[in-house]
PDB file of C-alpha atoms in Angstrom:
ATOM      1  CA  ALA A   1      12.139 -13.300 196.706  1.00 78.00           C
ATOM      2  CA  GLN A   2      16.486 -13.736 195.907  1.00 85.00           C
ATOM      3  CA  SER A   3      18.507 -11.201 197.018  1.00 92.00           C
ATOM      4  CA  VAL A   4      22.093 -10.601 197.268  1.00 95.00           C
ATOM      5  CA  THR A   5      24.062  -8.170 199.602  1.00 97.00           C
ATOM      6  CA  GLN A   6      27.704  -6.914 199.336  1.00 97.00           C
ATOM      7  CA  PRO A   7      28.491  -5.425 202.274  1.00 97.00           C
ATOM      8  CA  ASP A   8      31.505  -3.807 201.141  1.00 96.00           C
ATOM      9  CA  ILE A   9      31.320  -0.690 198.586  1.00 96.00           C
ATOM     10  CA  HIS A  10      34.749  -0.258 198.271  1.00 97.00           C
ATOM     11  CA  ILE A  11      38.075  -2.224 198.879  1.00 97.00           C
ATOM     12  CA  THR A  12      41.436  -1.265 198.815  1.00 97.00           C
ATOM     13  CA  VAL A  13      44.586  -3.344 199.028  1.00 97.00           C
ATOM     14  CA  SER A  14      48.157  -3.931 198.609  1.00 97.00           C
ATOM     15  CA  GLU A  15      49.768  -5.811 195.724  1.00 97.00           C
ATOM     16  CA  GLY A  16      50.603  -9.009 196.653  1.00 97.00           C
ATOM     17  CA  ALA A  17      48.148  -9.031 199.749  1.00 97.00           C
ATOM     18  CA  SER A  18      45.431 -11.413 200.282  1.00 97.00           C
ATOM     19  CA  LEU A  19      41.732 -10.678 199.124  1.00 97.00           C
ATOM     20  CA  GLU A  20      38.083 -11.682 200.203  1.00 98.00           C
ATOM     21  CA  LEU A  21      35.252  -9.543 199.015  1.00 98.00           C
ATOM     22  CA  ARG A  22      31.696 -10.467 201.220  1.00 98.00           C
ATOM     23  CA  CYS A  23      28.642 -12.026 199.830  1.00 98.00           C
ATOM     24  CA  ASN A  24      25.962 -13.014 201.419  1.00 97.00           C
ATOM     25  CA  TYR A  25      22.587 -14.122 199.602  1.00 95.00           C
ATOM     26  CA  SER A  26      19.058 -14.600 200.810  1.00 92.00           C
ATOM     27  CA  TYR A  27      17.350 -17.555 198.422  1.00 86.00           C
ATOM     28  CA  GLY A  28      14.765 -20.189 199.286  1.00 75.00           C
ATOM     29  CA  ALA A  29      16.070 -23.219 197.891  1.00 78.00           C
ATOM     30  CA  THR A  30      19.481 -24.273 196.490  1.00 79.00           C
ATOM     31  CA  PRO A  31      20.883 -21.608 194.804  1.00 88.00           C
ATOM     32  CA  TYR A  32      23.329 -21.375 191.733  1.00 91.00           C
ATOM     33  CA  LEU A  33      25.936 -18.660 192.808  1.00 94.00           C
ATOM     34  CA  PHE A  34      28.282 -16.735 190.650  1.00 95.00           C
ATOM     35  CA  TRP A  35      30.986 -14.036 190.831  1.00 97.00           C
ATOM     36  CA  TYR A  36      31.362 -11.626 187.927  1.00 97.00           C
ATOM     37  CA  VAL A  37      34.314  -9.390 187.066  1.00 97.00           C
ATOM     38  CA  GLN A  38      33.575  -5.777 185.439  1.00 96.00           C
ATOM     39  CA  SER A  39      36.468  -3.595 184.195  1.00 94.00           C
ATOM     40  CA  PRO A  40      35.963  -0.120 183.473  1.00 89.00           C
ATOM     41  CA  GLY A  41      34.005   0.361 180.092  1.00 86.00           C
ATOM     42  CA  GLN A  42      33.325  -3.389 179.627  1.00 89.00           C
ATOM     43  CA  GLY A  43      30.997  -6.040 180.444  1.00 90.00           C
ATOM     44  CA  LEU A  44      30.890  -8.435 183.023  1.00 94.00           C
ATOM     45  CA  GLN A  45      32.993 -11.785 182.799  1.00 94.00           C
ATOM     46  CA  LEU A  46      32.406 -15.079 184.874  1.00 94.00           C
ATOM     47  CA  LEU A  47      34.642 -15.514 187.469  1.00 96.00           C
ATOM     48  CA  LEU A  48      33.802 -18.498 188.304  1.00 95.00           C
ATOM     49  CA  LYS A  49      30.311 -20.649 189.553  1.00 93.00           C
ATOM     50  CA  TYR A  50      28.876 -22.876 191.948  1.00 93.00           C
ATOM     51  CA  PHE A  51      25.925 -25.025 191.341  1.00 89.00           C
ATOM     52  CA  SER A  52      26.167 -27.973 193.850  1.00 86.00           C
ATOM     53  CA  GLY A  53      29.117 -30.598 195.327  1.00 88.00           C
ATOM     54  CA  ASP A  54      32.443 -29.528 195.995  1.00 89.00           C
ATOM     55  CA  THR A  55      31.879 -25.936 197.917  1.00 91.00           C
ATOM     56  CA  LEU A  56      34.994 -24.473 197.328  1.00 96.00           C
ATOM     57  CA  VAL A  57      35.021 -23.679 194.009  1.00 96.00           C
ATOM     58  CA  GLN A  58      37.913 -22.387 191.734  1.00 97.00           C
ATOM     59  CA  GLY A  59      37.840 -20.094 188.758  1.00 96.00           C
ATOM     60  CA  ILE A  60      39.755 -17.863 186.325  1.00 95.00           C
ATOM     61  CA  LYS A  61      42.818 -15.632 187.261  1.00 94.00           C
ATOM     62  CA  GLY A  62      43.444 -17.781 190.367  1.00 96.00           C
ATOM     63  CA  PHE A  63      40.087 -16.479 191.975  1.00 97.00           C
ATOM     64  CA  GLU A  64      38.306 -19.133 194.302  1.00 98.00           C
ATOM     65  CA  ALA A  65      34.986 -18.776 196.764  1.00 98.00           C
ATOM     66  CA  GLU A  66      33.319 -21.178 199.466  1.00 97.00           C
ATOM     67  CA  PHE A  67      30.020 -21.547 199.544  1.00 95.00           C
ATOM     68  CA  LYS A  68      28.601 -21.934 203.505  1.00 94.00           C
ATOM     69  CA  ARG A  69      24.867 -22.838 203.074  1.00 92.00           C
ATOM     70  CA  SER A  70      24.819 -22.297 207.169  1.00 92.00           C
ATOM     71  CA  GLN A  71      26.044 -18.256 206.810  1.00 94.00           C
ATOM     72  CA  SER A  72      23.949 -17.678 203.503  1.00 94.00           C
ATOM     73  CA  SER A  73      27.425 -16.757 202.137  1.00 96.00           C
ATOM     74  CA  PHE A  74      29.646 -17.080 199.081  1.00 97.00           C
ATOM     75  CA  ASN A  75      32.628 -15.195 199.923  1.00 98.00           C
ATOM     76  CA  LEU A  76      35.492 -14.395 196.934  1.00 98.00           C
ATOM     77  CA  ARG A  77      39.028 -15.129 197.681  1.00 98.00           C
ATOM     78  CA  LYS A  78      42.522 -14.475 196.200  1.00 98.00           C
ATOM     79  CA  PRO A  79      45.650 -15.449 197.796  1.00 97.00           C
ATOM     80  CA  SER A  80      47.755 -12.410 196.260  1.00 97.00           C
ATOM     81  CA  VAL A  81      45.988  -9.356 194.712  1.00 97.00           C
ATOM     82  CA  HIS A  82      47.834  -8.518 191.167  1.00 96.00           C
ATOM     83  CA  TRP A  83      47.146  -4.618 190.207  1.00 96.00           C
ATOM     84  CA  SER A  84      45.300  -6.261 187.047  1.00 95.00           C
ATOM     85  CA  ASP A  85      42.938  -7.170 189.292  1.00 97.00           C
ATOM     86  CA  ALA A  86      41.545  -3.779 189.988  1.00 97.00           C
ATOM     87  CA  ALA A  87      37.796  -3.682 188.933  1.00 97.00           C
ATOM     88  CA  GLU A  88      34.320  -3.887 190.133  1.00 97.00           C
ATOM     89  CA  TYR A  89      33.226  -6.750 191.162  1.00 98.00           C
ATOM     90  CA  PHE A  90      29.196  -8.760 191.227  1.00 97.00           C
ATOM     91  CA  CYS A  91      27.633 -11.474 193.384  1.00 97.00           C
ATOM     92  CA  ALA A  92      24.442 -13.024 191.615  1.00 95.00           C
ATOM     93  CA  VAL A  93      21.979 -15.744 192.409  1.00 93.00           C
ATOM     94  CA  GLY A  94      19.752 -17.673 190.212  1.00 89.00           C
ATOM     95  CA  ALA A  95      17.869 -20.607 190.378  1.00 80.00           C
ATOM     96  CA  SER A  96      18.465 -23.887 188.133  1.00 70.00           C
ATOM     97  CA  GLY A  97      18.329 -23.585 183.943  1.00 66.00           C
ATOM     98  CA  ASN A  98      18.754 -19.810 182.749  1.00 68.00           C
ATOM     99  CA  THR A  99      16.319 -18.028 185.113  1.00 79.00           C
ATOM    100  CA  PRO A 100      17.786 -14.480 185.477  1.00 87.00           C
ATOM    101  CA  LEU A 101      20.318 -13.575 187.575  1.00 90.00           C
ATOM    102  CA  VAL A 102      19.650 -11.214 190.468  1.00 92.00           C
ATOM    103  CA  PHE A 103      23.117  -9.226 190.875  1.00 95.00           C
ATOM    104  CA  GLY A 104      24.732  -7.511 194.370  1.00 96.00           C
ATOM    105  CA  LYS A 105      25.537  -3.921 194.037  1.00 96.00           C
ATOM    106  CA  GLY A 106      28.917  -4.714 193.378  1.00 97.00           C
ATOM    107  CA  THR A 107      32.456  -3.890 195.100  1.00 97.00           C
ATOM    108  CA  ARG A 108      34.946  -1.604 193.493  1.00 97.00           C
ATOM    109  CA  LEU A 109      38.736  -2.960 194.422  1.00 98.00           C
ATOM    110  CA  SER A 110      41.607  -0.771 194.135  1.00 97.00           C
ATOM    111  CA  VAL A 111      44.547  -2.302 194.258  1.00 97.00           C
ATOM    112  CA  ILE A 112      48.097   0.137 195.328  1.00 96.00           C
ATOM    113  CA  ALA A 113      51.716  -0.584 195.278  1.00 91.00           C
TER     114      ALA A 113
ATOM    115  CA  ASP B   1      35.827 -16.420 170.146  1.00 72.00           C
ATOM    116  CA  ALA B   2      31.967 -16.603 170.503  1.00 86.00           C
ATOM    117  CA  ARG B   3      30.876 -13.141 172.139  1.00 93.00           C
ATOM    118  CA  VAL B   4      27.606 -10.987 172.509  1.00 97.00           C
ATOM    119  CA  THR B   5      27.636  -8.573 170.570  1.00 97.00           C
ATOM    120  CA  GLN B   6      25.703  -5.017 171.227  1.00 97.00           C
ATOM    121  CA  THR B   7      25.100  -1.688 169.201  1.00 97.00           C
ATOM    122  CA  PRO B   8      25.194   0.810 169.501  1.00 97.00           C
ATOM    123  CA  ARG B   9      28.548   1.303 172.245  1.00 96.00           C
ATOM    124  CA  ASP B  10      27.804   4.938 173.027  1.00 97.00           C
ATOM    125  CA  LYS B  11      24.518   6.907 172.425  1.00 97.00           C
ATOM    126  CA  VAL B  12      23.474  10.771 173.100  1.00 98.00           C
ATOM    127  CA  THR B  13      20.279  11.757 172.676  1.00 97.00           C
ATOM    128  CA  GLU B  14      17.867  14.326 173.115  1.00 97.00           C
ATOM    129  CA  MET B  15      14.525  14.049 175.468  1.00 97.00           C
ATOM    130  CA  GLY B  16      11.477  12.721 173.523  1.00 97.00           C
ATOM    131  CA  GLN B  17      13.575  10.925 170.902  1.00 97.00           C
ATOM    132  CA  GLU B  18      13.560   7.177 170.113  1.00 98.00           C
ATOM    133  CA  VAL B  19      16.417   4.690 170.963  1.00 98.00           C
ATOM    134  CA  THR B  20      17.292   1.491 169.437  1.00 98.00           C
ATOM    135  CA  MET B  21      19.671  -0.915 170.886  1.00 98.00           C
ATOM    136  CA  ARG B  22      20.431  -4.166 169.641  1.00 98.00           C
ATOM    137  CA  CYS B  23      22.000  -7.389 170.499  1.00 98.00           C
ATOM    138  CA  GLN B  24      23.116 -10.378 168.780  1.00 98.00           C
ATOM    139  CA  PRO B  25      23.527 -13.027 171.038  1.00 97.00           C
ATOM    140  CA  ILE B  26      25.956 -16.057 171.111  1.00 96.00           C
ATOM    141  CA  LEU B  27      25.209 -18.350 168.298  1.00 94.00           C
ATOM    142  CA  GLY B  28      23.328 -21.268 170.177  1.00 92.00           C
ATOM    143  CA  HIS B  29      22.141 -19.729 173.316  1.00 94.00           C
ATOM    144  CA  ASN B  30      18.738 -19.807 173.998  1.00 91.00           C
ATOM    145  CA  THR B  31      18.263 -17.635 176.952  1.00 93.00           C
ATOM    146  CA  VAL B  32      18.544 -13.058 176.270  1.00 95.00           C
ATOM    147  CA  PHE B  33      18.350 -11.132 178.838  1.00 95.00           C
ATOM    148  CA  TRP B  34      18.346  -7.081 179.123  1.00 97.00           C
ATOM    149  CA  TYR B  35      19.885  -5.832 182.141  1.00 97.00           C
ATOM    150  CA  ARG B  36      20.328  -1.550 183.074  1.00 97.00           C
ATOM    151  CA  GLN B  37      23.057  -0.817 185.276  1.00 96.00           C
ATOM    152  CA  THR B  38      22.915   2.732 186.914  1.00 95.00           C
ATOM    153  CA  MET B  39      25.047   3.864 190.101  1.00 91.00           C
ATOM    154  CA  MET B  40      22.074   4.263 192.205  1.00 91.00           C
ATOM    155  CA  GLN B  41      20.839   0.931 191.500  1.00 91.00           C
ATOM    156  CA  GLY B  42      23.516  -1.446 190.246  1.00 92.00           C
ATOM    157  CA  LEU B  43      21.687  -4.059 187.632  1.00 94.00           C
ATOM    158  CA  GLU B  44      18.427  -4.567 187.046  1.00 94.00           C
ATOM    159  CA  LEU B  45      17.071  -7.142 184.857  1.00 94.00           C
ATOM    160  CA  LEU B  46      14.448  -5.230 182.073  1.00 96.00           C
ATOM    161  CA  ALA B  47      13.429  -8.438 180.469  1.00 95.00           C
ATOM    162  CA  TYR B  48      14.337 -11.830 179.263  1.00 92.00           C
ATOM    163  CA  PHE B  49      13.451 -14.176 176.106  1.00 93.00           C
ATOM    164  CA  ARG B  50      13.703 -18.049 176.051  1.00 92.00           C
ATOM    165  CA  ASN B  51      13.321 -19.467 172.341  1.00 92.00           C
ATOM    166  CA  ARG B  52      12.625 -15.924 171.400  1.00 93.00           C
ATOM    167  CA  ALA B  53       9.303 -15.730 173.970  1.00 92.00           C
ATOM    168  CA  PRO B  54       9.453 -12.952 175.840  1.00 91.00           C
ATOM    169  CA  LEU B  55       9.197 -14.630 179.767  1.00 90.00           C
ATOM    170  CA  ASP B  56       9.354 -11.473 181.779  1.00 86.00           C
ATOM    171  CA  ASP B  57       9.681  -8.129 181.001  1.00 84.00           C
ATOM    172  CA  SER B  58       8.166  -6.401 184.273  1.00 85.00           C
ATOM    173  CA  GLY B  59      11.474  -4.633 185.146  1.00 87.00           C
ATOM    174  CA  MET B  60      10.912  -2.116 182.293  1.00 91.00           C
ATOM    175  CA  PRO B  61       8.451   0.805 182.129  1.00 87.00           C
ATOM    176  CA  LYS B  62       6.022  -0.408 180.085  1.00 87.00           C
ATOM    177  CA  ASP B  63       4.740   2.714 178.660  1.00 92.00           C
ATOM    178  CA  ARG B  64       8.224   3.429 176.747  1.00 96.00           C
ATOM    179  CA  PHE B  65       9.965   0.488 176.616  1.00 96.00           C
ATOM    180  CA  SER B  66       9.775  -2.157 174.440  1.00 96.00           C
ATOM    181  CA  ALA B  67      11.766  -5.113 173.888  1.00 96.00           C
ATOM    182  CA  GLU B  68      11.269  -7.839 170.948  1.00 95.00           C
ATOM    183  CA  MET B  69      13.218 -11.173 169.238  1.00 96.00           C
ATOM    184  CA  PRO B  70      12.725 -10.678 165.785  1.00 94.00           C
ATOM    185  CA  ASP B  71      15.182 -13.709 165.294  1.00 93.00           C
ATOM    186  CA  ALA B  72      17.262 -15.547 167.093  1.00 92.00           C
ATOM    187  CA  THR B  73      20.328 -13.827 165.871  1.00 95.00           C
ATOM    188  CA  LEU B  74      18.870 -10.478 167.041  1.00 97.00           C
ATOM    189  CA  ALA B  75      17.417  -8.871 170.357  1.00 97.00           C
ATOM    190  CA  THR B  76      16.116  -4.926 170.278  1.00 97.00           C
ATOM    191  CA  LEU B  77      15.164  -2.826 173.279  1.00 97.00           C
ATOM    192  CA  LYS B  78      13.656  -0.020 172.329  1.00 97.00           C
ATOM    193  CA  ILE B  79      12.561   3.360 174.424  1.00 97.00           C
ATOM    194  CA  GLN B  80      10.063   6.093 172.703  1.00 97.00           C
ATOM    195  CA  PRO B  81       9.983   8.457 174.061  1.00 96.00           C
ATOM    196  CA  SER B  82      13.483   8.364 175.943  1.00 97.00           C
ATOM    197  CA  GLU B  83      14.250  10.565 179.236  1.00 97.00           C
ATOM    198  CA  PRO B  84      16.817  11.800 180.940  1.00 97.00           C
ATOM    199  CA  ARG B  85      16.527   9.320 184.103  1.00 96.00           C
ATOM    200  CA  ASP B  86      17.132   6.297 180.965  1.00 97.00           C
ATOM    201  CA  SER B  87      20.461   7.604 181.057  1.00 97.00           C
ATOM    202  CA  ALA B  88      22.117   4.118 181.909  1.00 97.00           C
ATOM    203  CA  VAL B  89      24.408   1.422 180.634  1.00 97.00           C
ATOM    204  CA  TYR B  90      22.229  -1.426 178.865  1.00 98.00           C
ATOM    205  CA  PHE B  91      23.739  -4.714 178.800  1.00 97.00           C
ATOM    206  CA  CYS B  92      22.891  -7.374 176.872  1.00 97.00           C
ATOM    207  CA  ALA B  93      23.369 -11.089 178.014  1.00 96.00           C
ATOM    208  CA  SER B  94      22.701 -14.791 176.564  1.00 95.00           C
ATOM    209  CA  GLY B  95      23.132 -18.550 177.998  1.00 92.00           C
ATOM    210  CA  PRO B  96      22.764 -21.931 176.638  1.00 88.00           C
ATOM    211  CA  GLU B  97      19.999 -24.041 178.148  1.00 79.00           C
ATOM    212  CA  GLY B  98      20.404 -25.125 181.328  1.00 77.00           C
ATOM    213  CA  SER B  99      23.751 -23.794 182.015  1.00 78.00           C
ATOM    214  CA  GLY B 100      22.354 -21.029 184.270  1.00 79.00           C
ATOM    215  CA  GLU B 101      25.744 -18.744 182.963  1.00 85.00           C
ATOM    216  CA  LEU B 102      25.618 -15.768 181.607  1.00 90.00           C
ATOM    217  CA  PHE B 103      27.543 -14.015 178.786  1.00 93.00           C
ATOM    218  CA  PHE B 104      27.364 -10.665 178.728  1.00 95.00           C
ATOM    219  CA  GLY B 105      28.368  -8.129 175.776  1.00 96.00           C
ATOM    220  CA  GLU B 106      30.252  -5.030 176.367  1.00 95.00           C
ATOM    221  CA  GLY B 107      27.275  -2.550 176.907  1.00 96.00           C
ATOM    222  CA  SER B 108      25.432   0.297 175.357  1.00 97.00           C
ATOM    223  CA  ARG B 109      26.020   3.238 177.009  1.00 97.00           C
ATOM    224  CA  LEU B 110      22.382   6.003 176.310  1.00 98.00           C
ATOM    225  CA  THR B 111      22.930   9.577 177.752  1.00 98.00           C
ATOM    226  CA  VAL B 112      19.600  11.446 177.443  1.00 97.00           C
ATOM    227  CA  LEU B 113      19.951  15.258 177.286  1.00 97.00           C
TER     228      LEU B 113
END
């Protein structure tokens, strides 16, 4: 069965500092991988996705993620965090086509001045 | 700007009452998903449809929950009778054929007293 682990429940970073959110997945075949962001009271917005090809993918809002098959990881990074990045971040895994995504429990990001 | 629309945004009801949540998927998307979000369990898949046909509703308590797509522009999730443990945010998401990407609505926050 597919599963996603986000080891960090809550992370606090200073504005302007770099960020890395961890995601590990369990899936038998080549996964489709996603990062979504959720602001309070809002739905989930797609940041980026990986299906195949280049293992470093670029997303919106300056985010990027790297797929590492050997480590079953898909960590999210941003070189310089802005206060507006404070939100909940979810990693998700799916199969090809429009099958349901399995989500991690999320990492809450706080940004301090 | 195409978006998934959910109603109601907030619903407070008493235990035993019937609750119906509605979702208008993005026009042209052929897959529709219902997820439930709670602090304890995170995002859980309740049901999903492809071309209006239900493909998987194993995540729903069958005795009280039902999900339907009367037409391509409307998906419904009904709880009857509702219980306090059903209190959660319910998200609808839709996706175009083959993309793997889900577009989420803003959710329906349900509180059962």
